[in-house]
Amino acid sequence: MRKKIVAGNWKMNLNLQEGVALATELKAALAEDKPNCDVVICTPFIHLAKVADIVAGTVIGLGAENCADKEKGAYTGEVSAAQVKSTGAQYVILGHSERRAYYGETASILKEKVNLALANGLKVIFCIGEVLEEREAGKQNEVVGAQLADSLFDLTEDQLSNIILAYEPVWAIGTGKTASAEQAEDMHAFIRGCIAGRFGDAAAENISILYGGSCKPGNAKEIFAKPDVDGGLIGGAALKCADFKGIIDAWK
Ligand code: 13P
């Protein structure tokens, strides 16, 4: 049975004290009312070590939002996969559309990042998704299929077992405009088909595919009810404990 997961992506929000406060509040909320799914929070690098101490021994997993495409050395300002791992984090988000669009992350850069993350024992939450013009031109499957193939299809089946996919239509991120549950399901089923085609039915059956893009407590239940949607990658609504918990509770 593949895992149900609700993961938060804090993006470039919250100072250290605010992040510590949010993680502490979430830990208390989930200790009181146990989740029915895996829960992960992905934070800016500066929060990782402190938040790792807060969530140690709880149901909450921890991830970074990025890592470098180089192993180590003279790359001022970068943070390596090994450094992320050393904080106690277990996950890293790679391929987010904001990184692709604003920081020029190409498929080949992402391939390097994925390899380094996996080699350092991190699980990768790999994001894929089309922009509005691509959807309007009916090219969403072509775009997402290529994103999968270009960065992930050289992995082994064993490596793939440490990948979680997140379908995030770019037009739905931070816009308040979520994909309909049917649009999400259509794409998730297509993605699972692509994985089956390359890695086989068992791998496709086992991989978790999350939906991301304006997911809120009010729409999560309908989206998560679809057979190929295994949870969510949550931006804005992950910044308030009650909202994030409301989405986690959509699995109840
Ligand atoms: P929002 O939930 O704010 O739309 O962001 C989604 C996202 O990009 C998560 O990675």
Short mmCIF file of C-alpha atoms and ligand atoms in Angstrom, two decimals:
data_model
loop_
_atom_site.label_atom_id
_atom_site.label_comp_id
_atom_site.label_asym_id
_atom_site.label_seq_id
_atom_site.Cartn_x
_atom_site.Cartn_y
_atom_site.Cartn_z
CA MET A 1 0.00 0.00 0.00
CA ARG A 2 1.45 3.36 -0.96
CA LYS A 3 1.72 6.08 1.65
CA LYS A 4 -0.72 8.92 2.16
CA ILE A 5 1.27 12.08 2.82
CA VAL A 6 0.57 15.69 3.64
CA ALA A 7 3.72 17.79 3.26
CA GLY A 8 4.13 21.49 3.95
CA ASN A 9 6.42 23.75 1.95
CA TRP A 10 7.11 26.87 3.96
CA LYS A 11 8.94 28.52 1.01
CA MET A 12 10.77 31.75 2.04
CA ASN A 13 8.49 32.49 4.98
CA LEU A 14 8.90 32.65 8.79
CA ASN A 15 11.98 33.74 10.67
CA LEU A 16 13.72 31.22 12.94
CA GLN A 17 11.60 32.01 16.01
CA GLU A 18 8.35 31.88 14.03
CA GLY A 19 9.32 28.57 12.46
CA VAL A 20 10.20 27.06 15.82
CA ALA A 21 6.85 28.25 17.19
CA LEU A 22 4.91 26.74 14.27
CA ALA A 23 6.71 23.39 14.50
CA THR A 24 6.11 23.29 18.27
CA GLU A 25 2.41 24.07 17.81
CA LEU A 26 2.04 21.40 15.13
CA LYS A 27 3.83 18.82 17.27
CA ALA A 28 1.37 19.45 20.14
CA ALA A 29 -1.66 19.36 17.83
CA LEU A 30 -0.64 16.03 16.26
CA ALA A 31 0.31 14.47 19.63
CA GLU A 32 -3.22 15.20 20.81
CA ASP A 33 -4.94 14.06 17.64
CA LYS A 34 -2.88 11.49 15.72
CA PRO A 35 -2.83 11.87 11.92
CA ASN A 36 -4.05 9.22 9.54
CA CYS A 37 -1.24 9.94 7.08
CA ASP A 38 2.47 10.75 7.03
CA VAL A 39 3.16 14.40 7.79
CA VAL A 40 6.26 16.24 6.58
CA ILE A 41 7.29 19.87 6.95
CA CYS A 42 9.81 21.29 4.51
CA THR A 43 11.48 24.40 5.84
CA PRO A 44 14.14 26.91 4.82
CA PHE A 45 17.66 25.67 5.57
CA ILE A 46 18.01 27.96 8.58
CA HIS A 47 15.21 26.16 10.44
CA LEU A 48 16.28 22.59 9.83
CA ALA A 49 18.58 21.81 12.77
CA LYS A 50 16.32 23.39 15.38
CA VAL A 51 13.11 21.96 13.95
CA ALA A 52 14.78 18.53 13.73
CA ASP A 53 15.18 18.60 17.53
CA ILE A 54 11.55 19.66 18.00
CA VAL A 55 10.05 16.92 15.80
CA ALA A 56 12.48 14.11 16.77
CA GLY A 57 10.53 11.07 17.95
CA THR A 58 7.20 12.44 16.67
CA VAL A 59 5.13 11.54 13.62
CA ILE A 60 6.39 14.66 11.84
CA GLY A 61 9.05 14.22 9.15
CA LEU A 62 11.36 17.04 8.13
CA GLY A 63 12.65 18.17 4.77
CA ALA A 64 14.55 20.95 3.01
CA GLU A 65 13.17 22.89 0.05
CA ASN A 66 16.24 22.49 -2.14
CA CYS A 67 19.83 21.25 -2.17
CA ALA A 68 22.89 21.89 -4.32
CA ASP A 69 23.74 20.10 -7.56
CA LYS A 70 27.34 19.72 -6.38
CA GLU A 71 28.73 17.43 -3.73
CA LYS A 72 30.81 19.97 -1.78
CA GLY A 73 33.44 22.66 -2.07
CA ALA A 74 33.73 26.25 -3.25
CA TYR A 75 30.07 27.00 -4.05
CA THR A 76 29.38 30.04 -1.89
CA GLY A 77 25.85 30.16 -0.54
CA GLU A 78 24.87 26.64 -1.57
CA VAL A 79 23.79 23.84 0.79
CA SER A 80 24.66 20.25 -0.10
CA ALA A 81 22.49 17.17 0.25
CA ALA A 82 24.95 15.83 2.85
CA GLN A 83 24.61 19.04 4.86
CA VAL A 84 20.81 18.78 4.71
CA LYS A 85 20.99 15.18 5.87
CA SER A 86 23.30 16.10 8.76
CA THR A 87 20.62 18.35 10.27
CA GLY A 88 18.36 15.36 10.83
CA ALA A 89 16.12 16.05 7.83
CA GLN A 90 14.90 13.03 5.86
CA TYR A 91 13.40 14.71 2.78
CA VAL A 92 14.18 17.35 0.19
CA ILE A 93 11.86 19.04 -2.31
CA LEU A 94 13.43 19.20 -5.79
CA GLY A 95 12.11 20.55 -9.08
CA HIS A 96 9.67 23.03 -7.60
CA SER A 97 8.32 25.28 -10.36
CA GLU A 98 9.61 28.35 -8.50
CA ARG A 99 13.16 26.94 -8.67
CA ARG A 100 12.73 25.99 -12.33
CA ALA A 101 11.30 29.40 -13.27
CA TYR A 102 13.27 31.86 -11.10
CA TYR A 103 16.59 30.05 -10.66
CA GLY A 104 16.98 28.39 -14.03
CA GLU A 105 16.93 24.81 -12.77
CA THR A 106 16.97 22.60 -15.85
CA ALA A 107 16.21 18.91 -16.15
CA SER A 108 19.91 18.06 -16.15
CA ILE A 109 20.62 20.14 -13.02
CA LEU A 110 17.67 18.44 -11.34
CA LYS A 111 19.01 15.05 -12.31
CA GLU A 112 22.26 15.85 -10.47
CA LYS A 113 20.35 17.08 -7.44
CA VAL A 114 18.16 13.96 -7.34
CA ASN A 115 21.19 11.68 -7.57
CA LEU A 116 23.02 13.52 -4.78
CA ALA A 117 19.95 13.61 -2.55
CA LEU A 118 19.35 9.88 -2.95
CA ALA A 119 23.05 9.07 -2.51
CA ASN A 120 22.92 10.92 0.81
CA GLY A 121 19.91 9.00 2.07
CA LEU A 122 17.28 11.69 1.53
CA LYS A 123 13.84 10.99 0.14
CA VAL A 124 12.99 13.34 -2.72
CA ILE A 125 9.68 15.12 -3.18
CA PHE A 126 9.97 15.78 -6.91
CA CYS A 127 7.66 18.45 -8.34
CA ILE A 128 6.26 18.53 -11.85
CA GLY A 129 3.55 20.61 -13.47
CA GLU A 130 2.59 22.71 -16.47
CA VAL A 131 2.11 26.47 -16.80
CA LEU A 132 -1.22 27.99 -17.84
CA GLU A 133 -0.33 28.46 -21.52
CA GLU A 134 0.65 24.79 -21.75
CA ARG A 135 -2.66 23.70 -20.24
CA GLU A 136 -4.61 26.04 -22.50
CA ALA A 137 -2.81 24.51 -25.48
CA GLY A 138 -3.70 21.01 -24.22
CA LYS A 139 -0.02 20.17 -23.75
CA GLN A 140 -0.05 19.36 -20.02
CA ASN A 141 0.54 15.63 -20.43
CA GLU A 142 3.37 16.16 -22.88
CA VAL A 143 5.06 18.68 -20.52
CA VAL A 144 4.69 16.60 -17.37
CA GLY A 145 5.69 13.40 -19.17
CA ALA A 146 8.89 15.09 -20.35
CA GLN A 147 9.66 16.45 -16.85
CA LEU A 148 9.41 12.91 -15.48
CA ALA A 149 11.43 11.31 -18.25
CA ASP A 150 14.16 13.95 -18.34
CA SER A 151 15.02 13.88 -14.64
CA LEU A 152 13.88 10.52 -13.27
CA PHE A 153 13.87 7.83 -15.95
CA ASP A 154 17.55 6.94 -15.51
CA LEU A 155 16.94 5.95 -11.88
CA THR A 156 16.80 2.32 -10.81
CA GLU A 157 13.56 0.92 -9.43
CA ASP A 158 15.25 0.84 -6.03
CA GLN A 159 16.09 4.56 -6.26
CA LEU A 160 12.56 5.33 -7.41
CA SER A 161 11.22 3.85 -4.16
CA ASN A 162 12.67 6.93 -2.41
CA ILE A 163 10.88 9.38 -4.70
CA ILE A 164 7.55 11.01 -3.93
CA LEU A 165 5.98 12.91 -6.81
CA ALA A 166 4.10 16.19 -6.44
CA TYR A 167 1.91 17.38 -9.29
CA GLU A 168 1.69 21.13 -8.97
CA PRO A 169 0.00 22.90 -11.89
CA VAL A 170 1.84 26.23 -11.90
CA TRP A 171 -1.39 28.15 -12.57
CA ALA A 172 -2.80 26.85 -9.28
CA ILE A 173 0.16 27.75 -7.04
CA GLY A 174 -0.57 30.64 -4.70
CA THR A 175 -3.38 31.83 -6.97
CA GLY A 176 -6.36 30.55 -5.01
CA LYS A 177 -7.31 28.72 -8.21
CA THR A 178 -7.06 25.01 -7.50
CA ALA A 179 -7.28 22.31 -10.13
CA SER A 180 -10.61 20.53 -9.96
CA ALA A 181 -10.52 17.11 -8.35
CA GLU A 182 -11.13 15.67 -11.84
CA GLN A 183 -8.24 17.61 -13.39
CA ALA A 184 -5.97 16.43 -10.57
CA GLU A 185 -7.10 12.80 -10.95
CA ASP A 186 -6.67 12.86 -14.75
CA MET A 187 -3.08 14.06 -14.40
CA HIS A 188 -2.23 11.77 -11.48
CA ALA A 189 -3.51 8.77 -13.42
CA PHE A 190 -1.43 9.87 -16.42
CA ILE A 191 1.67 10.24 -14.20
CA ARG A 192 1.14 6.80 -12.68
CA GLY A 193 0.85 5.43 -16.21
CA CYS A 194 4.18 7.02 -17.17
CA ILE A 195 5.83 5.42 -14.13
CA ALA A 196 4.26 2.06 -15.00
CA GLY A 197 5.55 2.35 -18.57
CA ARG A 198 9.13 2.92 -17.45
CA PHE A 199 9.42 1.08 -14.11
CA GLY A 200 6.55 -1.43 -14.17
CA ASP A 201 3.17 -1.77 -12.49
CA ALA A 202 4.43 -2.49 -8.98
CA ALA A 203 6.58 0.66 -8.89
CA ALA A 204 3.65 2.71 -10.22
CA GLU A 205 1.31 1.25 -7.63
CA ASN A 206 3.75 2.02 -4.80
CA ILE A 207 4.72 5.60 -5.62
CA SER A 208 2.89 8.38 -3.78
CA ILE A 209 1.69 11.25 -5.97
CA LEU A 210 0.75 14.44 -4.11
CA TYR A 211 -1.32 17.33 -5.42
CA GLY A 212 -0.15 20.91 -4.82
CA GLY A 213 -1.67 24.27 -5.68
CA SER A 214 -4.05 26.27 -3.48
CA CYS A 215 -4.91 23.19 -1.44
CA LYS A 216 -6.91 24.23 1.64
CA PRO A 217 -8.90 22.55 4.44
CA GLY A 218 -12.04 23.29 2.41
CA ASN A 219 -10.99 21.48 -0.79
CA ALA A 220 -8.51 18.84 0.39
CA LYS A 221 -11.04 16.13 1.14
CA GLU A 222 -12.55 16.19 -2.35
CA ILE A 223 -9.12 16.13 -4.03
CA PHE A 224 -7.68 13.42 -1.74
CA ALA A 225 -10.74 11.24 -2.36
CA LYS A 226 -9.55 10.58 -5.93
CA PRO A 227 -7.92 7.18 -6.36
CA ASP A 228 -4.59 8.40 -7.73
CA VAL A 229 -4.19 11.34 -5.33
CA ASP A 230 -2.13 10.27 -2.32
CA GLY A 231 -2.03 13.58 -0.45
CA GLY A 232 -0.88 17.14 -0.86
CA LEU A 233 2.10 19.47 -1.00
CA ILE A 234 0.89 22.57 0.77
CA GLY A 235 2.26 26.11 0.50
CA GLY A 236 0.32 29.00 2.05
CA ALA A 237 -1.95 26.82 4.17
CA ALA A 238 1.08 25.12 5.77
CA LEU A 239 2.01 28.38 7.50
CA LYS A 240 -0.87 28.22 9.98
CA CYS A 241 -1.14 25.21 12.26
CA ALA A 242 -4.95 25.10 12.14
CA ASP A 243 -5.05 25.20 8.34
CA PHE A 244 -2.33 22.58 7.92
CA LYS A 245 -4.01 20.36 10.51
CA GLY A 246 -7.31 20.86 8.69
CA ILE A 247 -5.73 19.45 5.53
CA ILE A 248 -4.12 16.54 7.44
CA ASP A 249 -7.57 15.79 8.84
CA ALA A 250 -8.96 15.44 5.31
CA TRP A 251 -7.60 11.87 5.54
CA LYS A 252 -9.90 11.08 8.46
P1 13P B 1 0.11 27.04 -2.41
O1 13P B 1 -0.49 25.96 -1.54
O2 13P B 1 0.42 28.30 -1.64
O3 13P B 1 -0.67 27.28 -3.66
O4 13P B 1 1.55 26.49 -2.88
C1 13P B 1 1.67 25.21 -3.39
C2 13P B 1 3.09 24.88 -3.54
O5 13P B 1 3.79 25.45 -4.36
C3 13P B 1 3.66 23.87 -2.64
O6 13P B 1 4.94 23.48 -3.04
#
